[in-house]
Coordinates of C-alpha atoms in Angstrom, one line a residue:
M850 CA 78.2 124.8 59.5
R851 CA 74.5 125.0 60.1
N852 CA 73.9 122.3 57.5
N853 CA 76.1 120.0 59.5
S854 CA 74.9 121.0 62.9
Q855 CA 72.2 118.3 63.3
A856 CA 74.5 115.6 62.1
K857 CA 77.3 116.7 64.5
R858 CA 74.8 116.8 67.3
S859 CA 73.6 113.3 66.6
A860 CA 77.1 112.0 66.4
I861 CA 78.1 113.5 69.8
V862 CA 74.9 112.2 71.4
E863 CA 75.5 108.8 70.0
E864 CA 79.1 108.8 71.3
L865 CA 77.8 109.7 74.8
K866 CA 75.0 107.2 74.7
Q867 CA 77.5 104.4 73.9
L868 CA 79.6 105.4 77.0
A869 CA 76.5 105.5 79.2
D870 CA 75.2 102.1 77.9
A871 CA 78.6 100.6 78.7
E872 CA 78.1 101.5 82.3
A873 CA 74.4 100.6 82.4
F874 CA 75.5 97.0 83.4
Y875 CA 76.0 98.5 86.9
D876 CA 72.6 100.0 87.6
E877 CA 71.5 101.6 90.8
W878 CA 69.9 98.4 92.0
H879 CA 73.2 96.5 91.9
L880 CA 75.5 99.2 93.4
F881 CA 76.5 99.1 97.1
A882 CA 79.0 101.9 96.6
Y883 CA 79.3 105.3 94.9
N884 CA 75.6 105.8 94.2
Y885 CA 72.7 106.3 96.5
S886 CA 69.2 105.6 95.4
A887 CA 65.7 105.8 96.9
G888 CA 64.4 103.7 94.1
D889 CA 61.7 106.3 93.2
P890 CA 62.1 107.6 89.6
L891 CA 60.2 110.8 90.5
V892 CA 63.0 111.7 92.9
K893 CA 65.5 111.7 90.0
Q894 CA 63.1 113.4 87.7
I895 CA 62.4 116.4 90.0
G896 CA 66.2 116.8 90.5
Q897 CA 66.8 116.8 86.8
E898 CA 64.0 119.4 86.2
A899 CA 65.3 121.7 88.9
F900 CA 68.9 121.5 87.6
N901 CA 67.8 122.3 84.1
L902 CA 66.0 125.4 85.3
F903 CA 69.1 126.8 87.0
M904 CA 72.0 125.2 85.1
D905 CA 73.1 128.4 83.5
K906 CA 72.8 130.6 86.6
N907 CA 76.1 131.5 88.3
A908 CA 76.2 131.4 92.1
L909 CA 79.4 133.5 92.0
D910 CA 77.3 136.7 92.2
I911 CA 74.2 136.6 94.3
T912 CA 73.4 140.2 93.5
V913 CA 72.7 139.1 89.9
F914 CA 71.4 135.6 90.8
P915 CA 69.7 136.0 94.2
S916 CA 68.1 132.6 93.7
A917 CA 71.3 131.0 94.9
M918 CA 71.1 132.9 98.2
H919 CA 67.4 132.1 98.6
L920 CA 67.8 128.4 98.0
E921 CA 70.8 128.1 100.2
R922 CA 69.1 129.7 103.1
R923 CA 66.2 127.3 102.7
L924 CA 68.5 124.3 102.7
V925 CA 70.5 125.6 105.7
S926 CA 67.2 126.0 107.6
L927 CA 66.2 122.4 107.0
A928 CA 69.7 121.0 107.7
K929 CA 70.2 122.9 110.9
S930 CA 66.9 121.7 112.2
W931 CA 67.8 118.1 111.6
M932 CA 71.2 118.7 113.2
R933 CA 69.5 120.3 116.2
G934 CA 71.2 123.7 115.7
T935 CA 70.4 127.1 117.2
E936 CA 69.4 130.5 115.9
E937 CA 73.1 131.3 115.4
T938 CA 73.8 128.1 113.4
N939 CA 74.8 129.0 109.8
G940 CA 75.8 126.8 106.8
I941 CA 77.4 126.8 103.4
F942 CA 76.3 124.7 100.5
T943 CA 79.2 122.9 98.8
S944 CA 80.0 120.7 95.9
G945 CA 80.5 117.6 98.1
G946 CA 81.9 116.2 101.3
T947 CA 85.5 117.0 100.5
E948 CA 84.7 120.7 100.1
S949 CA 82.6 120.7 103.3
L950 CA 85.6 119.2 105.1
L951 CA 88.0 121.6 103.6
L952 CA 85.9 124.5 104.9
A953 CA 85.6 123.0 108.4
V954 CA 89.4 122.5 108.5
L955 CA 90.0 126.0 107.2
A956 CA 87.8 127.6 109.9
A957 CA 89.7 125.7 112.5
R958 CA 93.1 126.8 111.1
E959 CA 92.0 130.4 110.9
Q960 CA 90.8 130.3 114.5
Y961 CA 94.1 128.8 115.6
R962 CA 96.0 131.6 113.9
A963 CA 93.7 134.2 115.4
L964 CA 94.9 133.0 118.8
G965 CA 98.4 134.1 117.8
K966 CA 99.8 130.6 117.4
N967 CA 102.4 130.1 114.7
R968 CA 103.4 126.5 114.9
T969 CA 102.0 123.8 112.6
P970 CA 98.4 123.2 113.7
V971 CA 97.3 119.6 114.4
I972 CA 94.1 117.8 113.8
V973 CA 93.4 114.9 116.2
A974 CA 91.2 112.2 114.8
P975 CA 90.6 108.5 115.0
E976 CA 92.1 106.3 112.3
T977 CA 88.7 105.8 110.7
I978 CA 88.3 109.5 109.8
H979 CA 87.6 110.1 106.2
P980 CA 90.7 110.6 104.0
S981 CA 89.3 113.8 102.7
L982 CA 90.0 115.4 106.1
V983 CA 93.6 114.3 105.8
K984 CA 93.6 115.8 102.3
A985 CA 92.3 119.1 103.8
A986 CA 95.2 119.1 106.2
F987 CA 97.6 118.5 103.3
Y988 CA 96.1 121.5 101.4
F989 CA 96.3 123.8 104.4
G990 CA 99.7 122.9 105.8
M991 CA 98.4 121.1 108.9
R992 CA 99.3 117.8 110.5
V993 CA 97.0 114.9 111.4
H994 CA 97.5 112.9 114.6
K995 CA 95.5 109.7 114.3
T996 CA 94.4 107.8 117.4
P997 CA 93.3 104.2 117.7
I998 CA 89.8 102.7 117.5
G999 CA 88.3 99.9 119.6
A1000 CA 86.9 96.5 118.5
D1001 CA 83.6 98.3 118.0
G1002 CA 85.1 100.5 115.3
R1003 CA 84.7 103.7 117.4
A1004 CA 87.4 106.1 118.6
L1005 CA 88.9 105.2 121.9
V1006 CA 88.2 108.1 124.2
K1007 CA 91.2 108.2 126.5
P1008 CA 93.9 108.0 123.8
L1009 CA 92.2 110.8 121.8
I1010 CA 91.8 113.1 124.8
D1011 CA 95.4 112.4 125.8
A1012 CA 96.6 113.4 122.3
L1013 CA 95.2 117.0 122.7
G1014 CA 97.7 119.7 123.3
E1015 CA 98.7 123.3 122.7
D1016 CA 99.0 122.8 118.9
T1017 CA 95.7 121.0 118.5
A1018 CA 93.5 123.1 116.2
L1019 CA 90.7 120.7 115.7
V1020 CA 89.2 117.4 116.8
A1021 CA 87.5 115.5 114.0
L1022 CA 85.0 112.6 114.6
S1023 CA 82.6 110.6 112.4
A1024 CA 78.9 110.0 112.5
P1025 CA 79.2 107.3 111.4
S1026 CA 82.6 106.3 109.9
W1027 CA 82.3 105.2 106.3
A1028 CA 84.4 102.1 106.8
Y1029 CA 82.6 100.5 109.8
G1030 CA 79.4 102.5 110.0
N1031 CA 79.8 103.4 113.7
I1032 CA 79.3 106.8 115.4
D1033 CA 82.3 107.9 117.4
P1034 CA 81.7 108.8 121.1
V1035 CA 81.0 112.5 120.3
A1036 CA 79.2 113.1 123.6
E1037 CA 82.2 111.9 125.6
I1038 CA 84.9 113.7 123.6
A1039 CA 83.5 117.0 122.5
P1040 CA 82.9 118.4 126.0
E1041 CA 86.5 117.6 127.0
A1042 CA 87.8 119.3 123.8
A1043 CA 85.5 122.3 124.6
R1044 CA 87.1 122.6 128.1
L1045 CA 90.4 123.1 126.3
H1046 CA 88.9 125.5 123.8
I1047 CA 89.4 123.2 120.9
P1048 CA 86.7 123.1 118.2
V1049 CA 85.2 119.7 117.2
H1050 CA 84.1 118.8 113.7
V1051 CA 81.6 115.9 113.2
D1052 CA 81.9 114.4 109.7
A1053 CA 78.3 113.3 109.2
C1054 CA 78.7 113.4 105.4
F1055 CA 77.9 109.7 105.3
G1056 CA 75.1 109.5 107.9
G1057 CA 73.8 113.0 108.3
M1058 CA 70.7 112.4 106.1
Y1059 CA 69.9 109.1 107.7
L1060 CA 70.6 109.3 111.4
P1061 CA 68.1 112.0 112.4
F1062 CA 65.3 110.1 110.7
A1063 CA 66.3 106.8 112.1
R1064 CA 66.1 108.5 115.5
L1065 CA 62.6 109.7 114.8
N1066 CA 61.7 106.1 113.9
G1067 CA 62.6 105.1 117.5
L1068 CA 66.1 103.7 116.9
S1069 CA 68.7 104.4 119.5
I1070 CA 71.1 106.8 117.9
A1071 CA 74.0 108.2 119.9
D1072 CA 74.1 112.0 120.2
F1073 CA 76.5 113.5 117.6
D1074 CA 75.0 116.8 116.5
F1075 CA 74.8 120.4 117.9
S1076 CA 72.9 119.0 120.9
V1077 CA 76.3 118.0 122.2
T1078 CA 78.4 120.6 124.0
G1079 CA 81.6 121.3 122.1
V1080 CA 80.5 120.4 118.6
S1081 CA 81.5 123.4 116.5
S1082 CA 80.8 122.2 113.0
I1083 CA 79.1 119.4 111.1
S1084 CA 79.2 118.3 107.5
L1085 CA 76.5 116.3 105.8
D1086 CA 76.0 115.2 102.2
F1087 CA 72.6 115.6 100.5
H1088 CA 73.8 113.5 97.6
K1089 CA 74.1 110.4 99.8
F1090 CA 71.1 109.4 101.8
G1091 CA 69.4 112.6 100.8
Y1092 CA 69.2 111.1 97.3
T1093 CA 69.9 114.4 95.4
P1094 CA 72.0 114.5 92.3
K1095 CA 75.8 114.4 92.9
G1096 CA 77.4 117.7 93.8
A1097 CA 75.4 118.6 97.0
S1098 CA 76.8 118.8 100.5
M1099 CA 76.8 121.3 103.4
V1100 CA 78.9 122.3 106.3
L1101 CA 77.1 123.8 109.3
F1102 CA 78.8 126.0 111.9
R1103 CA 77.3 126.4 115.4
D1104 CA 78.3 130.0 115.7
F1105 CA 78.1 132.8 113.0
C1106 CA 81.5 134.2 114.0
Y1107 CA 83.1 130.9 113.4
A1108 CA 81.4 130.4 110.1
I1109 CA 82.6 133.6 108.5
R1110 CA 86.3 132.5 109.0
T1111 CA 86.0 130.5 105.8
T1112 CA 84.8 133.5 103.6
Y1113 CA 87.4 134.8 101.2
V1114 CA 87.1 138.4 100.1
N1115 CA 89.4 140.3 97.7
A1116 CA 88.6 144.0 97.2
Q1117 CA 92.0 144.9 95.9
T1118 CA 91.6 143.7 92.3
P1119 CA 90.9 146.2 89.5
G1120 CA 88.0 143.9 88.5
Y1121 CA 85.0 143.0 90.6
V1122 CA 85.0 142.4 94.3
L1123 CA 85.5 138.6 94.8
V1124 CA 83.5 137.1 97.7
N1125 CA 83.5 133.3 98.2
R1126 CA 82.0 131.6 101.1
G1127 CA 83.1 128.2 99.7
V1128 CA 86.1 127.0 97.8
L1129 CA 84.6 127.4 94.3
S1130 CA 84.0 130.8 92.6
S1131 CA 81.9 130.2 89.5
K1132 CA 79.4 127.4 90.0
S1133 CA 76.1 126.5 88.6
V1134 CA 73.0 127.1 90.8
G1135 CA 71.7 123.9 89.2
H1136 CA 73.2 121.6 91.8
L1137 CA 71.7 123.8 94.6
A1138 CA 68.3 123.9 93.0
A1139 CA 68.3 120.2 92.4
A1140 CA 69.2 119.5 96.0
Y1141 CA 66.5 121.8 97.3
A1142 CA 63.9 120.3 95.1
V1143 CA 64.6 116.7 96.1
V1144 CA 65.0 117.4 99.8
S1145 CA 61.7 119.4 99.8
Y1146 CA 60.0 116.7 97.7
I1147 CA 60.9 113.9 100.1
G1148 CA 60.6 115.8 103.3
T1149 CA 61.0 114.6 106.9
E1150 CA 58.3 111.9 106.6
G1151 CA 59.7 110.6 103.3
Y1152 CA 63.2 110.3 104.8
R1153 CA 61.7 108.5 107.8
Q1154 CA 60.1 106.0 105.4
Y1155 CA 63.4 105.5 103.6
A1156 CA 65.2 104.9 106.9
Q1157 CA 62.7 102.2 107.7
E1158 CA 63.3 100.5 104.3
I1159 CA 67.1 100.6 104.9
G1160 CA 66.6 98.9 108.2
K1161 CA 64.4 96.1 106.7
A1162 CA 67.0 95.6 103.8
A1163 CA 69.9 95.4 106.3
E1164 CA 68.1 92.8 108.4
A1165 CA 67.4 90.8 105.2
F1166 CA 71.0 90.9 104.1
R1167 CA 72.3 89.9 107.6
N1168 CA 69.9 87.0 107.9
G1169 CA 70.5 85.7 104.3
L1170 CA 74.3 86.0 104.4
S1171 CA 74.3 84.3 107.9
K1172 CA 72.7 81.3 106.3
L1173 CA 75.5 81.1 103.8
G1174 CA 78.2 81.1 106.5
F1175 CA 79.0 84.8 106.5
T1176 CA 79.6 86.7 109.7
P1177 CA 79.3 90.4 110.4
A1178 CA 82.8 91.9 110.7
I1179 CA 81.5 94.5 113.1
S1180 CA 78.2 95.7 114.4
S1181 CA 77.1 99.0 112.8
E1182 CA 74.3 101.4 111.8
D1183 CA 72.0 99.9 109.2
I1184 CA 73.4 101.9 106.4
V1185 CA 76.5 99.6 106.5
C1186 CA 76.8 95.9 106.4
T1187 CA 80.3 94.3 106.6
F1188 CA 80.7 90.5 106.2
Y1189 CA 83.6 88.0 106.1
H1190 CA 83.7 84.3 105.5
P1191 CA 86.5 82.2 107.1
K1192 CA 86.6 79.8 104.1
I1193 CA 86.1 82.1 101.2
D1194 CA 88.7 84.2 99.3
L1195 CA 86.9 87.6 99.3
V1196 CA 88.8 89.0 96.3
R1197 CA 87.7 86.0 94.2
L1198 CA 84.2 86.4 95.4
A1199 CA 84.1 90.1 94.6
L1200 CA 85.4 89.4 91.1
N1201 CA 82.8 86.8 90.5
L1202 CA 80.0 89.1 91.7
K1203 CA 81.2 92.0 89.6
K1204 CA 80.8 89.8 86.5
K1205 CA 77.2 89.4 87.6
G1206 CA 76.8 93.2 87.9
W1207 CA 77.3 93.7 91.6
V1208 CA 79.7 96.4 92.9
F1209 CA 80.8 96.8 96.4
H1210 CA 84.0 97.6 98.3
L1211 CA 86.5 95.3 99.9
L1212 CA 88.0 96.4 103.2
K1213 CA 91.5 95.1 104.2
A1214 CA 91.9 93.6 107.7
N1215 CA 92.5 95.9 110.7
P1216 CA 94.5 93.6 113.0
D1217 CA 95.0 96.3 115.7
A1218 CA 91.2 96.5 116.2
G1219 CA 90.6 92.8 115.6
I1220 CA 88.5 93.5 112.5
P1221 CA 88.9 91.0 109.7
A1222 CA 89.1 91.7 105.9
C1223 CA 85.5 92.0 104.7
I1224 CA 83.1 93.0 102.0
H1225 CA 81.4 96.4 102.6
L1226 CA 77.8 97.0 101.6
T1227 CA 76.3 100.5 101.7
I1228 CA 72.5 99.8 102.1
N1229 CA 70.0 102.0 100.3
P1230 CA 66.1 101.7 100.1
V1231 CA 66.4 100.4 96.6
H1232 CA 68.2 97.3 97.9
L1233 CA 65.1 96.1 99.7
H1234 CA 63.9 94.8 96.3
I1235 CA 66.9 92.9 95.3
V1236 CA 68.0 91.0 98.4
D1237 CA 66.9 87.6 97.1
Q1238 CA 68.7 88.0 93.8
F1239 CA 71.9 89.1 95.5
L1240 CA 71.8 86.1 97.9
K1241 CA 71.2 83.8 94.9
D1242 CA 74.2 85.3 93.0
I1243 CA 76.5 85.3 96.0
E1244 CA 75.8 81.7 96.7
S1245 CA 76.8 80.7 93.1
A1246 CA 79.8 83.1 93.2
M1247 CA 81.2 81.3 96.2
S1248 CA 82.1 78.2 94.2
E1249 CA 83.0 79.8 90.8
D1250 CA 86.5 80.2 89.5
S1251 CA 87.4 83.8 89.0
G1252 CA 90.7 83.2 87.2
F1253 CA 92.4 85.1 90.0
N1254 CA 95.7 83.7 91.3
G1255 CA 95.9 85.6 94.5
D1256 CA 99.0 83.9 95.8
F1257 CA 101.0 84.7 92.6
L1258 CA 100.1 88.3 92.6
R1259 CA 100.7 88.7 96.3
E1260 CA 104.2 87.3 95.8
N1261 CA 104.9 89.4 92.7
P1262 CA 103.6 92.9 93.5
S1263 CA 105.4 94.4 90.4
D1264 CA 103.2 92.1 88.2
L1265 CA 100.2 93.3 90.1
V1266 CA 101.1 97.0 89.5
R1267 CA 101.7 96.3 85.8
K1268 CA 98.4 94.4 85.3
L1269 CA 96.5 97.2 87.1
S1270 CA 98.1 99.8 84.9
D1271 CA 97.4 98.0 81.6
G1272 CA 93.8 97.1 82.6
S1273 CA 94.4 93.3 82.3
I1274 CA 93.1 92.8 85.9
D1275 CA 90.2 94.5 87.6
P1276 CA 90.9 97.6 89.8
I1277 CA 89.0 95.9 92.6
L1278 CA 92.3 94.2 93.3
L1279 CA 93.8 97.5 94.6
P1280 CA 93.3 96.3 98.2
V1281 CA 95.6 93.4 97.4
L1282 CA 98.4 95.9 96.6
L1283 CA 97.9 97.4 100.0
D1284 CA 98.5 94.0 101.6
V1285 CA 101.8 93.3 99.8
V1286 CA 103.7 96.5 100.0
P1287 CA 104.2 99.2 102.7
P1288 CA 101.4 101.8 102.7
S1289 CA 103.7 104.7 101.7
E1290 CA 105.0 102.7 98.7
A1291 CA 101.4 101.5 97.8
E1292 CA 100.3 105.2 97.6
V1293 CA 103.1 106.0 95.2
Q1294 CA 102.2 102.9 93.1
I1295 CA 98.5 103.7 93.1
R1296 CA 99.2 107.3 92.1
S1297 CA 101.2 106.0 89.1
V1298 CA 98.6 103.4 88.2
V1299 CA 95.6 105.8 88.3
N1300 CA 97.4 108.6 86.3
S1301 CA 98.3 106.0 83.7
W1302 CA 94.6 105.3 83.1
F1303 CA 94.1 109.0 82.1
K1304 CA 96.8 109.0 79.3
P1305 CA 95.0 109.9 76.1

């Protein structure tokens, strides 16, 4: 075995290298989705070094690996200062925004139960709330009541307040919403919810590591954090505009007593006492160490600089795309730019740009709010350096033939599903499926399509 170990190692590394090289076409400079990059190789390097130092440490038991507790306390201290928390504010480091939202919803459900209520608890949230919160409700046996948004993409205050009732366990708002990049009117809604003793969670997973620094730079940022009466919890992702490696988020709770409602303890097992503050039990300290290293390395002044670069990039994209006939679909914070073109098939455009290495999202139209179908760009500091190339490529893509027969696929949804399943058309066409079949049926079809991709 030892004689073959080097050859085996080389073969495995080569296999992985080929997989990585196949995806290198979509580098961080060309991605407007999924990845977040400051454009500084040292940021990535320090994250990798920190992860390697702690990759084999297990945060399951802080009595054996107290480094996990030390690093988490340091990150909580930084995060709660940026979210304008108090001495009582506590937080939990998590694997991502979904886990952070799961814990926020769990805390609300447990508080609802502690009041002696036994009906199905309800979460009231605008339609732009992240689907991970709906997923949390699905996991915990809760129901979500969605309320409408206005033409500005923000929750309408009166319909949301009117939806609150005896069974409301939580109000959830966004800062900002991922789809449209706008901060919900937290300062108008949270105090009203507090008057009814209903906790309010602010999902700042998307903007939590951008908004405080944009405010420090002098931008007018609506209040969304613990400075607002009634905000009970906030989630923010370090691995978005904090530029840490993936697997780094946090949920903060205004009050210690509310925070401990998420902690699971089992002292009845014949084995060890199980204590979990988050969803996961065994987990590498590496993700926590990497997040702490990157956040500490960049610091407040570094994040302020990156926020400035995002603003410059967003302005350059808006100006350049306007000259090509594109119009902003909605006004938003600088981390999001949404554009539509009245004479361009956006699906064809997206396919043409993907061939050139550019990746972004397509958003379907929202007729109720008067928001058209549009392309969605998440703006990072790294994009400041590629604006001209993107504008050049999008101008040529506007007139190229993608080979996409949109009318045929829209009229034959079964063919669309089949082609998505066998990989003969690009999965970027999933929004088309949402346009041609009812949402509930589309979800069934998408579930089937995606699972078919994983068949060995």
